[in-house]
Tab-separated table of C-alpha atoms in Angstrom:
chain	number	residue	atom	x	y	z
A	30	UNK	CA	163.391	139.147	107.130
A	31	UNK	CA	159.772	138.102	108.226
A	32	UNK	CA	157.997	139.052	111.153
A	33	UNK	CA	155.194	141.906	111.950
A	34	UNK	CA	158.146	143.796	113.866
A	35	UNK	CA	158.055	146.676	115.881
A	36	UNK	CA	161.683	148.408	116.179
A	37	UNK	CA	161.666	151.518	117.909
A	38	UNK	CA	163.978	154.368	115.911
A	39	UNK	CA	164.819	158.347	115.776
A	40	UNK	CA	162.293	158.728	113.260
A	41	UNK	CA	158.900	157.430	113.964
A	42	UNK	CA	156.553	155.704	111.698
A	43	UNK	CA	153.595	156.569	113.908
A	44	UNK	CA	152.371	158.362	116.988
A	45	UNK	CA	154.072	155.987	119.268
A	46	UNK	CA	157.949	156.437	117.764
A	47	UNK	CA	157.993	152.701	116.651
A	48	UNK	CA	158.354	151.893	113.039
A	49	UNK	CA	156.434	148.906	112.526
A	50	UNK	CA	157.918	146.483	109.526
A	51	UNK	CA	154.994	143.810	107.794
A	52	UNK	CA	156.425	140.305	107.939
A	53	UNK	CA	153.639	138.696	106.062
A	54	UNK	CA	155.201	137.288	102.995
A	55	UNK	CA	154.248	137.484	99.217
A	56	UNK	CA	155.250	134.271	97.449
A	57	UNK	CA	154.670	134.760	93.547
A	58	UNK	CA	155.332	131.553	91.926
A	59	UNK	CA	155.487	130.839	88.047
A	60	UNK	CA	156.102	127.932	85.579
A	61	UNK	CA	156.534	129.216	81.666
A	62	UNK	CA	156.718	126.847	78.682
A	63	UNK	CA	156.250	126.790	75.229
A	64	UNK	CA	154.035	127.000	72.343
A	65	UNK	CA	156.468	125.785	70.090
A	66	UNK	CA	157.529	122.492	68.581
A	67	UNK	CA	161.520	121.841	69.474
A	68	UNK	CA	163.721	121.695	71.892
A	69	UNK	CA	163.763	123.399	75.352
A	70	UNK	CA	167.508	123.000	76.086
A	71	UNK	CA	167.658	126.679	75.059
A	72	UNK	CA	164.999	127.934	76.394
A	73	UNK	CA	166.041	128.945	80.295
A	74	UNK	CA	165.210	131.620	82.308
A	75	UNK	CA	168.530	132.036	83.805
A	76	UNK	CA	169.622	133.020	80.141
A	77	UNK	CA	167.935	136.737	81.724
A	78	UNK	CA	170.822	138.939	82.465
A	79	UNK	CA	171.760	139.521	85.743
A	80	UNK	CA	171.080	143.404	85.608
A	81	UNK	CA	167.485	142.779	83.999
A	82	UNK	CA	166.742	141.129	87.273
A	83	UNK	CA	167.952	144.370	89.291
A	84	UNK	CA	165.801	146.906	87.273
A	85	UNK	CA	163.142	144.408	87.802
A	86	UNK	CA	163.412	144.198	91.473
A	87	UNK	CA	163.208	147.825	91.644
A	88	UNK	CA	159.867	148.137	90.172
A	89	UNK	CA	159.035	144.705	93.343
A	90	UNK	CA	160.960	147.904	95.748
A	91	UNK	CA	163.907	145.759	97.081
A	92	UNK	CA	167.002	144.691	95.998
A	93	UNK	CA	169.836	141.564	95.853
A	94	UNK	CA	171.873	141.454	98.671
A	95	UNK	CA	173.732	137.826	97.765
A	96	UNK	CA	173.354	135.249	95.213
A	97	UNK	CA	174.120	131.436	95.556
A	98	UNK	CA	173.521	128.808	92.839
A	99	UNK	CA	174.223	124.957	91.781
A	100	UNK	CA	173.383	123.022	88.027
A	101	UNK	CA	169.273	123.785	88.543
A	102	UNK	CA	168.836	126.586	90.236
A	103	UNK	CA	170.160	130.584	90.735
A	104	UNK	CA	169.108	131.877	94.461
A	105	UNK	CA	169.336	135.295	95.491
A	106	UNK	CA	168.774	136.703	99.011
A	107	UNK	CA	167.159	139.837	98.812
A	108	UNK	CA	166.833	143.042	101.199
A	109	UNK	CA	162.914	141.423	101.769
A	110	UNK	CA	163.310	137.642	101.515
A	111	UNK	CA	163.989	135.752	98.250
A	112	UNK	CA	163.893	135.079	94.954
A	113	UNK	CA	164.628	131.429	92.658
A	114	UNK	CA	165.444	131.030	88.980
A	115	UNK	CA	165.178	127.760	87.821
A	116	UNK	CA	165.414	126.739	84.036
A	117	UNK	CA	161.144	127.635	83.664
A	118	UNK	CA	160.034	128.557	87.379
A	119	UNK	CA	160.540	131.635	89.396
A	120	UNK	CA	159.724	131.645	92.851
A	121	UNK	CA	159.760	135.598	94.079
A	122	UNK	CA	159.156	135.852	97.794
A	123	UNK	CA	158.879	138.691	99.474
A	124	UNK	CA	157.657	140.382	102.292
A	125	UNK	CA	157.456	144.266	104.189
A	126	UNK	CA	155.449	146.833	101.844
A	127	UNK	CA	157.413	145.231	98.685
A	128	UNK	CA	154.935	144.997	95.221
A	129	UNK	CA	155.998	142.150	93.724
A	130	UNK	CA	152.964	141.825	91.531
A	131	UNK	CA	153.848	144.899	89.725
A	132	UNK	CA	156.364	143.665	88.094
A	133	UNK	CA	153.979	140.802	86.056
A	134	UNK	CA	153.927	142.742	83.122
A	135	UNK	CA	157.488	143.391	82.505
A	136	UNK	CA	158.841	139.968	84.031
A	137	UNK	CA	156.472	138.332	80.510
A	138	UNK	CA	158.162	140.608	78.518
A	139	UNK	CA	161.659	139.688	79.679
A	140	UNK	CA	160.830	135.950	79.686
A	141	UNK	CA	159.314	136.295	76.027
A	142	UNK	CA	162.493	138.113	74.687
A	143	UNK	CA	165.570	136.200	76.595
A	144	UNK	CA	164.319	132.403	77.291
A	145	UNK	CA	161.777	131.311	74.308
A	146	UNK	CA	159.242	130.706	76.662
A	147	UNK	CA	156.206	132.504	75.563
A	148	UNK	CA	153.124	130.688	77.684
A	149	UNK	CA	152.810	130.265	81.708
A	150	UNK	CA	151.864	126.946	82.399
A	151	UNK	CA	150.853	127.735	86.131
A	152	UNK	CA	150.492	130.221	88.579
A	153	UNK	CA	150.571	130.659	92.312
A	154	UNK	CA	150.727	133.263	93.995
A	155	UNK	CA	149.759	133.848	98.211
A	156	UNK	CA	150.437	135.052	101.634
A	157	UNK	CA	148.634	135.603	104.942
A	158	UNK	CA	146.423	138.176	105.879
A	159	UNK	CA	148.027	141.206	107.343
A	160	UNK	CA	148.773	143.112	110.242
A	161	UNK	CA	148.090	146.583	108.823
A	162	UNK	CA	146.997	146.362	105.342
A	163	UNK	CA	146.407	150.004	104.983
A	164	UNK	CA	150.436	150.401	104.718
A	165	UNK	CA	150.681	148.351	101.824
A	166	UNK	CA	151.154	149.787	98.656
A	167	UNK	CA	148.466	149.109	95.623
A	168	UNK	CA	147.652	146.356	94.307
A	169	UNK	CA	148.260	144.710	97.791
A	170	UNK	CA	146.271	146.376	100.185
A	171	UNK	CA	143.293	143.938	99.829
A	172	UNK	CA	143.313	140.837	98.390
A	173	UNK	CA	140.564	141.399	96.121
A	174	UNK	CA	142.815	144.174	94.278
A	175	UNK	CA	145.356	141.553	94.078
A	176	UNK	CA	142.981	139.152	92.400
A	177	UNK	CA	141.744	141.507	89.895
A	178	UNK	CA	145.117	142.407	88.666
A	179	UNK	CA	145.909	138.896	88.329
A	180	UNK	CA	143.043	138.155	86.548
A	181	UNK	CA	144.131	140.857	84.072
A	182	UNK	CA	147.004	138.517	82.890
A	183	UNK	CA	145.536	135.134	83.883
A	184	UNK	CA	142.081	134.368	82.224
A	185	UNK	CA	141.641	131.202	84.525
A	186	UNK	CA	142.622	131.809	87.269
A	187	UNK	CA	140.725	131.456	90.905
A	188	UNK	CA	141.055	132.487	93.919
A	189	UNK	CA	140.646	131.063	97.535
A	190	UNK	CA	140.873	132.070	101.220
A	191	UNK	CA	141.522	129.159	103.567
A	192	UNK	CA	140.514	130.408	107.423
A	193	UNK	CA	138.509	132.956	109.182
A	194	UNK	CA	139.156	136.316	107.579
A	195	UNK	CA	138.447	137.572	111.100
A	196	UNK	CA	141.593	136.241	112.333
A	197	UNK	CA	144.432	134.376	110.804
A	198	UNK	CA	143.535	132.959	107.047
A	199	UNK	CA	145.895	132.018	103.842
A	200	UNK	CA	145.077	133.529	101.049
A	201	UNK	CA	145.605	131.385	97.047
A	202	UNK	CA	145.361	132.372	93.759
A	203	UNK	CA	146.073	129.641	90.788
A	204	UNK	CA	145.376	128.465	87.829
A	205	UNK	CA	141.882	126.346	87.063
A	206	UNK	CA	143.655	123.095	86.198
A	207	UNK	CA	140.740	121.616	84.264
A	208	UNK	CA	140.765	124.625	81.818
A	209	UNK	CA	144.148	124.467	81.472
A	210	UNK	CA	146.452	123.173	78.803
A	211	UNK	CA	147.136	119.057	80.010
A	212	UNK	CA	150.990	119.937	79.524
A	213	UNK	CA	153.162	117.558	81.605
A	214	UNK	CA	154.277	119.165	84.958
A	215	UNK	CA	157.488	118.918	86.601
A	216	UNK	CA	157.449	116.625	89.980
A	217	UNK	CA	157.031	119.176	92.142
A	218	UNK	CA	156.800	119.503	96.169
A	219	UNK	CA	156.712	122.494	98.705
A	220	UNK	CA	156.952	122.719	102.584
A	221	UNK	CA	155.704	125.795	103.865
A	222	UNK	CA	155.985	126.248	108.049
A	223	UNK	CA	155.193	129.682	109.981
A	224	UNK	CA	156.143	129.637	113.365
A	225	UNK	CA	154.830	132.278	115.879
A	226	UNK	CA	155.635	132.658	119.391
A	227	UNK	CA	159.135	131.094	119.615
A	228	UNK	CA	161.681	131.080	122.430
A	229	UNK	CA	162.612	134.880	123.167
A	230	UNK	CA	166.146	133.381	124.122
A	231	UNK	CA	166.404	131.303	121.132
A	232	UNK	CA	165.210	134.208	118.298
A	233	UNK	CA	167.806	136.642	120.326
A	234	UNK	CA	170.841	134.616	118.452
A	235	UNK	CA	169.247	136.477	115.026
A	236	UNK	CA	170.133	139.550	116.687
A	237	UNK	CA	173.466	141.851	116.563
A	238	UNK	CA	173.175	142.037	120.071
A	239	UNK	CA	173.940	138.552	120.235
A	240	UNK	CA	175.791	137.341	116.895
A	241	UNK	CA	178.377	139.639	115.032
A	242	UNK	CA	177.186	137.511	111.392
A	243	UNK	CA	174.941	135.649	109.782
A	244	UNK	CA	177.608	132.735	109.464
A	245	UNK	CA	177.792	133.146	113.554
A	246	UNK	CA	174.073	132.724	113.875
A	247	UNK	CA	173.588	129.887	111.334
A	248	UNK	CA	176.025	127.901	113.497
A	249	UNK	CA	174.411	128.818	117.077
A	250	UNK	CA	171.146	128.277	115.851
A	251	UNK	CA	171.580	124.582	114.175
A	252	UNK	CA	170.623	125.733	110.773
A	253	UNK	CA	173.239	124.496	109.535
A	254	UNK	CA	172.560	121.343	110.710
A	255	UNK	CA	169.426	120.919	108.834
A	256	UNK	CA	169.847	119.515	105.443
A	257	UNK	CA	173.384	117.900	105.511
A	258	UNK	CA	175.062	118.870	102.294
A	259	UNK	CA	173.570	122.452	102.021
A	260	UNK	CA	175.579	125.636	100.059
A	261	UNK	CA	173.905	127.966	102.528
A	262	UNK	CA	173.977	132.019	101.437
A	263	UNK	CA	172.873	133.787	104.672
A	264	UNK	CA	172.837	137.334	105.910
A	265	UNK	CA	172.232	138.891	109.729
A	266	UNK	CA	169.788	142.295	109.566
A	267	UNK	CA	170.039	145.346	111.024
A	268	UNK	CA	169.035	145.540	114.230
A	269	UNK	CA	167.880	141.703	114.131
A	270	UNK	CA	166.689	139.455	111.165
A	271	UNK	CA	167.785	137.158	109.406
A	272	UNK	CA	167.427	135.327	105.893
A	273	UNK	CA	168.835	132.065	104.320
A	274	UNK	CA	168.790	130.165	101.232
A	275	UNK	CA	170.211	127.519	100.748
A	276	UNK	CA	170.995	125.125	97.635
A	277	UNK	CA	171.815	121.196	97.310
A	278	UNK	CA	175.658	120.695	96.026
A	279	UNK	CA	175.435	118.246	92.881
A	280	UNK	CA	175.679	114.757	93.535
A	281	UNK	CA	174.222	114.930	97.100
A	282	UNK	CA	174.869	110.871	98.804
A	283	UNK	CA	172.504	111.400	101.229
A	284	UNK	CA	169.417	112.040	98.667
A	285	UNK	CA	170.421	110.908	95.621
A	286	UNK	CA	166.844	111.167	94.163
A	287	UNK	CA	166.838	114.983	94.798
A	288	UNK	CA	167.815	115.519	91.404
A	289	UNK	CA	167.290	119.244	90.946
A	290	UNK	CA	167.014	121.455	93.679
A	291	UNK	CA	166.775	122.045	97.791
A	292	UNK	CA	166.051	125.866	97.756
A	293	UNK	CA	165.390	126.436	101.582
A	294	UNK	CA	164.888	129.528	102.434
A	295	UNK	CA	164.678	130.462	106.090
A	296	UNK	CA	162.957	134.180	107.477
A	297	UNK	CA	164.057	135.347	110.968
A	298	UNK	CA	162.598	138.154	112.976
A	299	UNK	CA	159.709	136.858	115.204
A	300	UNK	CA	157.747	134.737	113.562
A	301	UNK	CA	159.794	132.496	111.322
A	302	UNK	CA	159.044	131.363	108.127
A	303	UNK	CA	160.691	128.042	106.424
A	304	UNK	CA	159.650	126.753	102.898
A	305	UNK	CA	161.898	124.407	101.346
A	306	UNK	CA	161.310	122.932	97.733
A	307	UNK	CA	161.537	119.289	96.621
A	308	UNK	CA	161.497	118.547	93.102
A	309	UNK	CA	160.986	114.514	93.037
A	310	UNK	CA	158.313	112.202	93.192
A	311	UNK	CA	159.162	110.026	95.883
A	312	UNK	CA	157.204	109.574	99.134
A	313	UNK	CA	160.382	108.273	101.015
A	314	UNK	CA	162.022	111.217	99.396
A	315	UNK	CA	159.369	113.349	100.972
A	316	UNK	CA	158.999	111.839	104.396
A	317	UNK	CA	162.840	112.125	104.644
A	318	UNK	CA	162.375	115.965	104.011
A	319	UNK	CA	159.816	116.491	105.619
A	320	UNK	CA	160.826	114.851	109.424
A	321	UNK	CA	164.315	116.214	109.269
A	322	UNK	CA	162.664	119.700	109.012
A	323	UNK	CA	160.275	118.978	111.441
């Protein structure tokens, strides 16, 4: 669910009686691998029990709603966005007054004791600036607490702001690739789109006013449409929102050199967010993604 929403309700979150919801999204990204000489066909974090995953969540302050997967990847929709398990990455995405980077130290401890991985290879972690910062809950109130904390677990890591902090800006925090280890990284690409000021008539459909289900509203609203070939796990908010993920079925015809993974995951409440995930090489590949989304 992303959007800076207002929804007006019996019990008032300020002096106006409208509880106002942050639709700025976290994204806390993270590729592990090892120290170790052997094999990494054992070493997965999907091999983290489903229920470790829960607790942890708790600690982020939402929860799973649904859970989808293919061969690469495990997606779950959560109560404030999304999260992805792939055999090293997790991609935790999240949004409202959630604390996702609260959880760092016990997510390395679960990686280090279920999957074999005991090293993060890289790090990214950003959002936008907020609406009302001064609702968020520490470390995420500013995004100089944010950086310090990371820097706690990350000794090179750096951090950016891309815009005016004045008005709309993106912040970044990553890894210093030149004093990192020169491990070989995955093929990797990411499409991130935020979309303000859409159609008032079009954004009603993600409303209950207007569809009785998520599966209703994927249809009217050409989602499903998008990427042909899609497993798509969706759900329709209270009173309106609404969140997708969706994962490529094995063997896709249509983009056989997607070999892994199309998590798409898709944020409704006014504005929208899309980010879908591409793990291949390929600048036809690419371009292909890339206009059909557009």
């Amino acid at each position: 669910m992303a959007a800076n929403t207002e929804i007006r309700t019996g019990s008032p979150a300020d002096h106006s009686g409208v509880q106002f919801f942050e639709g700025v999204e976290k994204l806390l990204e993270i590729w592990f691998t090892s120290t170790e000489d052997g094999s990494d066909k054992q070493r997965d974090l999907r091999n983290i029990p489903r229920q470790k995953w829960e607790n942890l969540l708790k600690i982020v302050r939402c929860e799973i709603i649904s859970f989808c997967q293919n061969d690469q990847v495990d997606a779950y929709v959560l109560s404030e966005s999304s999260m992805f398990v792939s055999k090293r990455r997790l991609i935790l995405k999240t949004c409202g007054t959630t604390t996702p980077l609260q959880c760092l130290e016990p997510l390395l401890s679960l990686v280090e004791q279920y999957t074999g991985f005991d090293e993060v290879e890289d790090v990214f972690y950003s959002r936008k600036n907020y609406k009302r910062p001064e609702l968020q809950i520490s470390p995420h109130q500013a995004f100089e607490e944010e950086v310090a904390l990371l820097d706690t677990f990350f000794e090179d890591g750096e951090a950016y702001c891309l815009g005016s902090v004045d008005t709309d800006c993106w912040y970044l925090y990553t890894l210093n690739k030149e004093k990192c280890s020169q491990t070989k990284s995955d093929p990797d690409q990411t499409l991130e789109i935020l979309m303000t000021h859409l159609d008032s008539e079009v954004m009603s459909i993600f409303t209950r006013d207007v569809c009785s289900s998520a599966a209703e509203a994927t249809v009217k609203s050409g989602i499903e449409k998008l990427i042909p070939n899609m497993v798509i796990d969706d759900f329709l908010f209270e009173p309106c929102g609404y969140s997708m993920n969706g994962v490529m079925k094995s063997g896709t015809p249509e983009l056989p050199e997607v070999s892994i993974i199309y998590p798409v995951v898709i944020h409704v409440c006014k504005p929208t967010s899309f980010e879908g995930m591409l793990h291949d090489n390929s600048h036809n590949t690419r371009a292909r993604f890339f206009l059909r989304v557009v």
